Amino acid sequence: MRLQLLGAGGGRLGSLSGLGRGGAGALALPGCLLYTRTGAAPHLGHDTLREVRGVPGVAHIALPDMAEIHDVLEEYKEGAAKFMGIPDAVLYCSLHDPVTPCPSGYNTNKTVSLWGSSGRMEMTPSKFMDIQRAIQPDWFQCISDGDTISGEAGRKRVKKSVDRSLSFLDMCLQLQEKSPELQRSVMFGAIEGGDILEERLRSARETAKRPVGGFLLDGFQGSAMAKETKLKLIASVTAELPEDKPRIIHGVGKPDEVLECIERGVDIFESFFPFQVTERGCALVFNYDYHPDPETTVFTQNGTQDLEKNGAQEDQEEVSKADPEMTPFEISLKDKKYHDDFGPVLEGCSCYCCQRHTRAYVHHLLVTNELLAGVLLMMHNFQHYFGFFSAIQDALRDSKLDQLKELVFRQALQGPENATLRQ
Amino acid sequence: MAAPAVPVLRIAAECGLSRARAGELRLPHGAVPCPVFMPVGTRGTAKGLTAAQLAELGCRICLGNTFHLGTRPGAELVRRSGGLHGFMDWPHNLLTDSGGFQMVSLLALAEVSEEGVWFQPPHGGERLLLSPESSMGIQNALGADIVMQLDDVVSSTTTGPRVEEAMDRSVRWLDRCVAAHARPEQQLLFAITQGGLDPALRRRCIRAMTQRAVPGFAIGGLSGGEDKEQFWRTVKLSTELLPRDKPRYLMGVGYATDLVVCVALGCDMFDCVFPTRTARFGSALVPWGSLQLKNQQFAKDFRPIDADCGCSTCQRYSRAYLHALLRSNTAALHLLTLHNLAYQMKLMSSMRESILQQRFPQFVRDFMGTMYGGRGGPPAWARAALESVGITLD
């Protein structure tokens, strides 16, 4: 694995290459992973996923799913990627699933608890490595104690999260040396430390001393940590890390937060966010076309015209009536007002859903609880999200990150501003 | 209203022994090879499959459901979307049923009268009437290539005077549908023959309905839990009496064995929710039965569902993986739906090929051997039905 940076300001523009079994895999940076559930994109088989443009080169699987089929993978012997029908995929295995809540208070000095469809699984470093040997991932997060996100962890608890995680890391690195199946696999060290700067720095410095291939910023999930604290800690942590190794962050998905993290030295994000948007029957419509255009400048100064055109402002007003998790970057297609809206989900979007179907049709599918709703929305939401990362890379290349930030942050405050994506 | 100038059914070959025929249906949105199985896309969607996937499987006609679509999103909205074709983005053929069956089977308070079916809308509001006229109105708005008459449906297990009443009424309703049909050039109206399991009633119904100039006939009122012996005899009687040169649509039939037998008995078109519904329960159809993939026995079965199936599910995924995926990801349901429809399409096209090549009886024997070989042979009713048209199984 090779990380190349292109020295743009404001973010680490570059690429990872030499990934995967054949060494042909690559990931443009800053970038995201393809969120999967047991190796398939949610709602999408291989055929339908192929219709989505810009699918990232690294797929994200979660350990709990794999732990539940540990015995199957052991008997199969040839690794999870092949088992899941994606033999050429580059796989990153995280410790937890970003969408499954992890109740607090279950980790010990020797074990970490995971949650899957059959409930809680207690994991030692040794058992963890057994499972990784059966998975044979390309990248994997080392088992760590990240139970600091509830906001109730005091200093002692936070210190433990760092101590335990380092101890697990050392154990696992030793076990990896003795595992032929894992010689190709890259271990990512998890940086813990809750919301305490001193602990974060300690975790970062100590983890960086170990021969890990990359770093995982953990414990920033959820909403307990104050935003300022979060951003300050992320910046402080990445400052301690070597330039030539990738930095993944877990639990961050909203466009504004993504940009904030990129500015603070993060390279790679998950793509659970478009999945969550899909599950609440919503579609991402935020604009990330930062190219200045006199026409739209006039509109955006007026504000109201665009918002009415898109209908999104009314959506934001109804947010409290709709799903409380809904963000300003999306529209809720279950809303009655879309029942006779014959426009595409997002004007100008080239995805399968927007090219072939209307808002009225997707609305109908949602109201009648048809499975196809999830399929079409996932295709749109993924393509839009992957396009966002592409736009970030372009913006860094063009030195226009500020414009992109301004555009996205404005929408974070007042809803999607312009339903039209220009080609 | 006269039938279209060009007959819908073109027969390319007939089995010399049984009543099976192969050919094509000439429909407004293109030719459809027959015998044909039509997947059911109830609410304007073939469940988890995209329209593109459905077309890629070779499907050229599928069903939309008038009752469900008429309720939500409503006929007018669909009409404004460019009809059901535009609404679903389906470039091939569509068939809509009349809405009558769902009405009677789904609604607690549906009341049949001479005017039509009175019902309480499921999502509130005043009592509404589904009449031959209003059913045609909805179907005209939906714009399917084939539309079905509103019939007075009774369960096949019903006996007594109600059966005759329903049959006679269905004939009268056929006339009202023909009169009300506003788009005979673009949409083909099929009659639905009734009469329960009573040969005399079936005879009378068919005699009456074949006097009307409709382009096709359905055999209705079966596939509702009746005794299989009576089922096949009623199908055979119907195909005996229905005109040779018009398509015969046997409604609600979709199990593989039933399809094979009823093709032998002379049916051309079939529909059923079975293959798509059973997929969503984790069941994969195979030439020797079905695999309940949620069962533990498949957890470490690394073979594909069917090594001889060319569908994309079987090309890429194993039974063990599908077993695992069923727990966490709806994609598994779609992969199984795709496989099951591929299975149905392949079954129909193999049958068609064998009829064209004058080897249908051998096809039937091979099919039954594969399906029932290890299980003591095919069911008695299937054996009897096939023998009645000259196909003997050993």
CSV table of N, CA, C and O in Angstrom, one decimal, chain A residues 275-351:
chain,number,residue,atom,x,y,z
A,275,PHE,N,-26.9,5.5,3.7
A,275,PHE,CA,-27.7,4.4,4.1
A,275,PHE,C,-28.8,4.8,5.1
A,275,PHE,O,-30.0,4.5,5.0
A,276,GLN,N,-28.3,5.6,6.1
A,276,GLN,CA,-29.3,6.1,7.1
A,276,GLN,C,-30.4,7.0,6.5
A,276,GLN,O,-31.6,6.9,6.8
A,277,VAL,N,-29.9,7.8,5.5
A,277,VAL,CA,-30.9,8.7,4.8
A,277,VAL,C,-31.9,7.8,4.1
A,277,VAL,O,-33.1,8.1,4.1
A,278,THR,N,-31.4,6.7,3.4
A,278,THR,CA,-32.3,5.8,2.7
A,278,THR,C,-33.3,5.2,3.6
A,278,THR,O,-34.5,5.1,3.3
A,279,GLU,N,-32.9,4.8,4.8
A,279,GLU,CA,-33.8,4.0,5.7
A,279,GLU,C,-34.9,4.9,6.2
A,279,GLU,O,-35.9,4.4,6.6
A,280,ARG,N,-34.7,6.2,6.3
A,280,ARG,CA,-35.8,7.1,6.7
A,280,ARG,C,-36.6,7.6,5.5
A,280,ARG,O,-37.3,8.6,5.6
A,281,GLY,N,-36.4,7.0,4.3
A,281,GLY,CA,-37.2,7.4,3.2
A,281,GLY,C,-36.8,8.7,2.6
A,281,GLY,O,-37.7,9.4,2.0
A,282,CYS,N,-35.6,9.1,2.8
A,282,CYS,CA,-35.2,10.4,2.3
A,282,CYS,C,-34.1,10.3,1.2
A,282,CYS,O,-33.6,9.3,1.0
A,283,ALA,N,-33.9,11.5,0.5
A,283,ALA,CA,-33.0,11.5,-0.6
A,283,ALA,C,-32.0,12.7,-0.4
A,283,ALA,O,-32.5,13.8,0.0
A,284,LEU,N,-30.8,12.5,-0.6
A,284,LEU,CA,-29.8,13.5,-0.5
A,284,LEU,C,-29.9,14.5,-1.7
A,284,LEU,O,-29.9,14.0,-2.8
A,285,VAL,N,-30.1,15.7,-1.5
A,285,VAL,CA,-30.2,16.7,-2.6
A,285,VAL,C,-29.3,17.9,-2.4
A,285,VAL,O,-29.5,18.9,-3.1
A,286,PHE,N,-28.4,17.9,-1.5
A,286,PHE,CA,-27.6,19.1,-1.2
A,286,PHE,C,-26.6,19.3,-2.4
A,286,PHE,O,-26.2,18.4,-3.1
A,287,ASN,N,-26.4,20.5,-2.7
A,287,ASN,CA,-25.6,21.0,-3.8
A,287,ASN,C,-24.1,21.0,-3.5
A,287,ASN,O,-23.8,21.6,-2.5
A,288,TYR,N,-23.3,20.4,-4.3
A,288,TYR,CA,-21.8,20.5,-4.0
A,288,TYR,C,-21.1,21.0,-5.3
A,288,TYR,O,-19.9,20.9,-5.4
A,289,ASP,N,-21.9,21.6,-6.1
A,289,ASP,CA,-21.2,22.2,-7.3
A,289,ASP,C,-20.8,23.7,-6.9
A,289,ASP,O,-21.6,24.6,-6.9
A,290,TYR,N,-19.5,23.8,-6.6
A,290,TYR,CA,-19.0,25.1,-6.1
A,290,TYR,C,-18.6,26.1,-7.2
A,290,TYR,O,-18.1,27.1,-6.9
A,291,HIS,N,-18.8,25.7,-8.5
A,291,HIS,CA,-18.4,26.6,-9.5
A,291,HIS,C,-19.2,27.8,-9.5
A,291,HIS,O,-20.5,27.7,-9.6
A,292,PRO,N,-18.6,29.0,-9.4
A,292,PRO,CA,-19.5,30.2,-9.3
A,292,PRO,C,-20.1,30.5,-10.7
A,292,PRO,O,-19.5,30.3,-11.7
A,293,ASP,N,-21.4,30.9,-10.6
A,293,ASP,CA,-22.2,31.1,-11.8
A,293,ASP,C,-23.0,32.4,-11.5
A,293,ASP,O,-23.8,32.4,-10.5
A,294,PRO,N,-23.0,33.4,-12.3
A,294,PRO,CA,-23.7,34.6,-12.0
A,294,PRO,C,-25.1,34.4,-11.7
A,294,PRO,O,-25.7,35.0,-10.8
A,295,GLU,N,-25.8,33.5,-12.5
A,295,GLU,CA,-27.2,33.3,-12.3
A,295,GLU,C,-27.5,32.8,-10.9
A,295,GLU,O,-28.4,33.3,-10.2
A,296,THR,N,-26.8,31.8,-10.5
A,296,THR,CA,-27.1,31.2,-9.2
A,296,THR,C,-26.7,32.1,-8.1
A,296,THR,O,-27.3,32.1,-7.0
A,297,THR,N,-25.7,32.9,-8.3
A,297,THR,CA,-25.3,33.9,-7.3
A,297,THR,C,-26.5,34.8,-7.0
A,297,THR,O,-26.8,35.1,-5.8
A,298,VAL,N,-27.2,35.2,-8.0
A,298,VAL,CA,-28.3,36.1,-7.8
A,298,VAL,C,-29.4,35.3,-7.0
A,298,VAL,O,-29.9,35.8,-6.0
A,299,PHE,N,-29.7,34.1,-7.4
A,299,PHE,CA,-30.6,33.3,-6.7
A,299,PHE,C,-30.3,33.1,-5.2
A,299,PHE,O,-31.1,33.3,-4.3
A,300,THR,N,-29.0,32.8,-5.0
A,300,THR,CA,-28.7,32.4,-3.6
A,300,THR,C,-28.7,33.7,-2.7
A,300,THR,O,-29.0,33.6,-1.6
A,301,GLN,N,-28.4,34.8,-3.4
A,301,GLN,CA,-28.6,36.0,-2.6
A,301,GLN,C,-30.0,36.2,-2.2
A,301,GLN,O,-30.3,36.6,-1.1
A,302,ASN,N,-30.9,35.9,-3.1
A,302,ASN,CA,-32.3,36.0,-2.8
A,302,ASN,C,-32.7,34.9,-1.8
A,302,ASN,O,-33.6,35.1,-1.0
A,303,GLY,N,-32.2,33.8,-2.1
A,303,GLY,CA,-32.5,32.7,-1.2
A,303,GLY,C,-33.8,32.0,-1.4
A,303,GLY,O,-33.8,30.8,-1.8
A,304,THR,N,-34.9,32.7,-1.3
A,304,THR,CA,-36.2,32.1,-1.3
A,304,THR,C,-36.5,31.4,-2.6
A,304,THR,O,-37.1,30.3,-2.6
A,305,GLN,N,-36.1,31.9,-3.7
A,305,GLN,CA,-36.5,31.3,-5.0
A,305,GLN,C,-36.0,29.9,-5.1
A,305,GLN,O,-36.8,29.0,-5.4
A,306,ASP,N,-34.8,29.7,-4.7
A,306,ASP,CA,-34.2,28.3,-4.8
A,306,ASP,C,-34.9,27.4,-3.8
A,306,ASP,O,-35.3,26.3,-4.2
A,307,LEU,N,-35.1,27.9,-2.6
A,307,LEU,CA,-35.7,27.0,-1.6
A,307,LEU,C,-37.1,26.5,-2.0
A,307,LEU,O,-37.5,25.4,-1.8
A,308,GLU,N,-37.8,27.5,-2.6
A,308,GLU,CA,-39.2,27.1,-3.0
A,308,GLU,C,-39.1,26.2,-4.2
A,308,GLU,O,-39.9,25.2,-4.2
A,309,LYS,N,-38.2,26.4,-5.1
A,309,LYS,CA,-38.1,25.5,-6.2
A,309,LYS,C,-37.9,24.1,-5.8
A,309,LYS,O,-38.4,23.1,-6.3
A,310,ASN,N,-37.1,24.0,-4.8
A,310,ASN,CA,-36.8,22.6,-4.4
A,310,ASN,C,-37.8,22.1,-3.4
A,310,ASN,O,-37.8,20.9,-3.1
A,311,GLY,N,-38.5,23.0,-2.8
A,311,GLY,CA,-39.5,22.6,-1.8
A,311,GLY,C,-38.8,22.2,-0.5
A,311,GLY,O,-39.4,21.7,0.5
A,312,ALA,N,-37.5,22.4,-0.4
A,312,ALA,CA,-36.8,21.9,0.7
A,312,ALA,C,-37.0,22.7,2.0
A,312,ALA,O,-37.0,22.2,3.1
A,313,GLN,N,-37.3,24.0,1.8
A,313,GLN,CA,-37.4,24.8,3.0
A,313,GLN,C,-38.6,24.4,3.8
A,313,GLN,O,-38.6,24.2,5.0
A,314,GLU,N,-39.7,24.1,3.0
A,314,GLU,CA,-40.9,23.6,3.8
A,314,GLU,C,-40.6,22.3,4.4
A,314,GLU,O,-41.1,22.0,5.5
A,315,ASP,N,-39.7,21.5,3.8
A,315,ASP,CA,-39.3,20.2,4.4
A,315,ASP,C,-38.7,20.5,5.7
A,315,ASP,O,-38.9,19.8,6.7
A,316,GLN,N,-37.8,21.5,5.8
A,316,GLN,CA,-37.0,21.8,7.0
A,316,GLN,C,-38.0,22.2,8.1
A,316,GLN,O,-37.8,21.9,9.2
A,317,GLU,N,-39.0,23.0,7.7
A,317,GLU,CA,-40.0,23.4,8.7
A,317,GLU,C,-40.8,22.2,9.2
A,317,GLU,O,-41.2,22.2,10.4
A,318,GLU,N,-40.9,21.2,8.4
A,318,GLU,CA,-41.6,20.0,8.9
A,318,GLU,C,-40.7,19.0,9.5
A,318,GLU,O,-41.2,17.9,9.8
A,319,VAL,N,-39.5,19.3,9.6
A,319,VAL,CA,-38.5,18.4,10.2
A,319,VAL,C,-39.0,17.8,11.5
A,319,VAL,O,-38.9,16.6,11.7
A,320,SER,N,-39.5,18.7,12.3
A,320,SER,CA,-39.8,18.1,13.6
A,320,SER,C,-41.0,17.2,13.5
A,320,SER,O,-41.2,16.3,14.4
A,321,LYS,N,-41.8,17.3,12.5
A,321,LYS,CA,-42.9,16.4,12.3
A,321,LYS,C,-42.4,15.1,11.7
A,321,LYS,O,-43.0,14.0,11.9
A,322,ALA,N,-41.4,15.2,10.9
A,322,ALA,CA,-40.9,14.0,10.2
A,322,ALA,C,-39.8,13.3,11.1
A,322,ALA,O,-39.8,13.5,12.3
A,323,ASP,N,-38.9,12.6,10.5
A,323,ASP,CA,-37.9,11.9,11.3
A,323,ASP,C,-37.0,12.9,12.0
A,323,ASP,O,-36.4,13.8,11.4
A,324,PRO,N,-36.9,12.7,13.3
A,324,PRO,CA,-36.0,13.7,14.0
A,324,PRO,C,-34.5,13.6,13.6
A,324,PRO,O,-33.8,14.5,13.8
A,325,GLU,N,-34.2,12.5,13.0
A,325,GLU,CA,-32.8,12.4,12.6
A,325,GLU,C,-32.5,13.1,11.2
A,325,GLU,O,-31.4,13.2,10.8
A,326,MET,N,-33.6,13.5,10.6
A,326,MET,CA,-33.4,14.1,9.3
A,326,MET,C,-32.5,15.3,9.3
A,326,MET,O,-32.6,16.1,10.2
A,327,THR,N,-31.6,15.4,8.3
A,327,THR,CA,-30.7,16.5,8.2
A,327,THR,C,-31.1,17.6,7.2
A,327,THR,O,-32.0,17.3,6.3
A,328,PRO,N,-30.5,18.7,7.2
A,328,PRO,CA,-30.8,19.7,6.2
A,328,PRO,C,-30.4,19.4,4.7
A,328,PRO,O,-30.6,20.1,3.8
A,329,PHE,N,-29.7,18.2,4.6
A,329,PHE,CA,-29.2,17.9,3.3
A,329,PHE,C,-30.1,17.0,2.5
A,329,PHE,O,-29.7,16.6,1.4
A,330,GLU,N,-31.3,16.8,2.9
A,330,GLU,CA,-32.1,15.8,2.3
A,330,GLU,C,-33.6,16.2,2.2
A,330,GLU,O,-34.0,17.2,2.9
A,331,ILE,N,-34.4,15.6,1.4
A,331,ILE,CA,-35.8,15.8,1.4
A,331,ILE,C,-36.5,14.4,1.7
A,331,ILE,O,-36.0,13.4,1.5
A,332,SER,N,-37.7,14.6,2.3
A,332,SER,CA,-38.4,13.4,2.8
A,332,SER,C,-39.5,13.0,1.8
A,332,SER,O,-40.5,13.6,1.7
A,333,LEU,N,-39.2,12.0,1.0
A,333,LEU,CA,-40.1,11.7,-0.2
A,333,LEU,C,-41.4,11.1,0.3
A,333,LEU,O,-42.3,10.9,-0.6
A,334,LYS,N,-41.5,10.7,1.5
A,334,LYS,CA,-42.8,10.2,2.0
A,334,LYS,C,-43.8,11.4,2.1
A,334,LYS,O,-45.0,11.1,2.2
A,335,ASP,N,-43.3,12.6,2.1
A,335,ASP,CA,-44.2,13.7,2.3
A,335,ASP,C,-45.3,13.8,1.2
A,335,ASP,O,-45.0,13.6,0.0
A,336,LYS,N,-46.5,14.1,1.6
A,336,LYS,CA,-47.6,14.1,0.7
A,336,LYS,C,-47.4,15.0,-0.5
A,336,LYS,O,-47.9,14.7,-1.6
A,337,LYS,N,-46.6,16.1,-0.4
A,337,LYS,CA,-46.5,17.0,-1.4
A,337,LYS,C,-45.7,16.4,-2.7
A,337,LYS,O,-45.8,17.0,-3.7
A,338,TYR,N,-45.1,15.3,-2.5
A,338,TYR,CA,-44.4,14.7,-3.6
A,338,TYR,C,-45.3,13.7,-4.4
A,338,TYR,O,-44.8,13.2,-5.4
A,339,HIS,N,-46.5,13.6,-4.0
A,339,HIS,CA,-47.3,12.5,-4.6
A,339,HIS,C,-47.5,12.8,-6.1
A,339,HIS,O,-47.8,11.8,-6.9
A,340,ASP,N,-47.5,14.0,-6.5
A,340,ASP,CA,-47.7,14.3,-8.0
A,340,ASP,C,-46.5,15.2,-8.5
A,340,ASP,O,-46.7,15.9,-9.4
A,341,ASP,N,-45.4,15.0,-7.9
A,341,ASP,CA,-44.2,15.7,-8.4
A,341,ASP,C,-43.5,14.8,-9.4
A,341,ASP,O,-42.9,13.8,-9.1
A,342,PHE,N,-43.6,15.2,-10.7
A,342,PHE,CA,-43.1,14.3,-11.8
A,342,PHE,C,-41.7,14.6,-12.2
A,342,PHE,O,-41.2,14.1,-13.2
A,343,GLY,N,-41.0,15.4,-11.4
A,343,GLY,CA,-39.6,15.7,-11.6
A,343,GLY,C,-38.8,14.5,-11.0
A,343,GLY,O,-39.3,13.7,-10.2
A,344,PRO,N,-37.5,14.5,-11.4
A,344,PRO,CA,-36.6,13.4,-10.8
A,344,PRO,C,-36.4,13.8,-9.3
A,344,PRO,O,-36.6,14.9,-8.9
A,345,VAL,N,-35.8,12.8,-8.6
A,345,VAL,CA,-35.5,13.1,-7.2
A,345,VAL,C,-34.6,14.3,-7.1
A,345,VAL,O,-34.8,15.2,-6.3
A,346,LEU,N,-33.6,14.4,-8.0
A,346,LEU,CA,-32.7,15.5,-8.0
A,346,LEU,C,-32.5,15.9,-9.4
A,346,LEU,O,-31.9,15.1,-10.2
A,347,GLU,N,-32.9,17.1,-9.8
A,347,GLU,CA,-32.7,17.6,-11.2
A,347,GLU,C,-31.2,17.6,-11.5
A,347,GLU,O,-30.4,18.1,-10.8
A,348,GLY,N,-30.8,17.0,-12.7
A,348,GLY,CA,-29.4,17.0,-13.1
A,348,GLY,C,-28.6,15.8,-12.6
A,348,GLY,O,-27.5,15.6,-13.0
A,349,CYS,N,-29.2,15.0,-11.7
A,349,CYS,CA,-28.5,13.8,-11.2
A,349,CYS,C,-28.5,12.8,-12.3
A,349,CYS,O,-29.6,12.5,-12.9
A,350,SER,N,-27.4,12.1,-12.5
A,350,SER,CA,-27.4,11.1,-13.5
A,350,SER,C,-27.5,9.6,-13.0
A,350,SER,O,-27.3,8.7,-13.8
A,351,CYS,N,-28.0,9.5,-11.8
A,351,CYS,CA,-28.1,8.1,-11.3
A,351,CYS,C,-29.3,7.4,-11.9
A,351,CYS,O,-30.2,8.0,-12.5
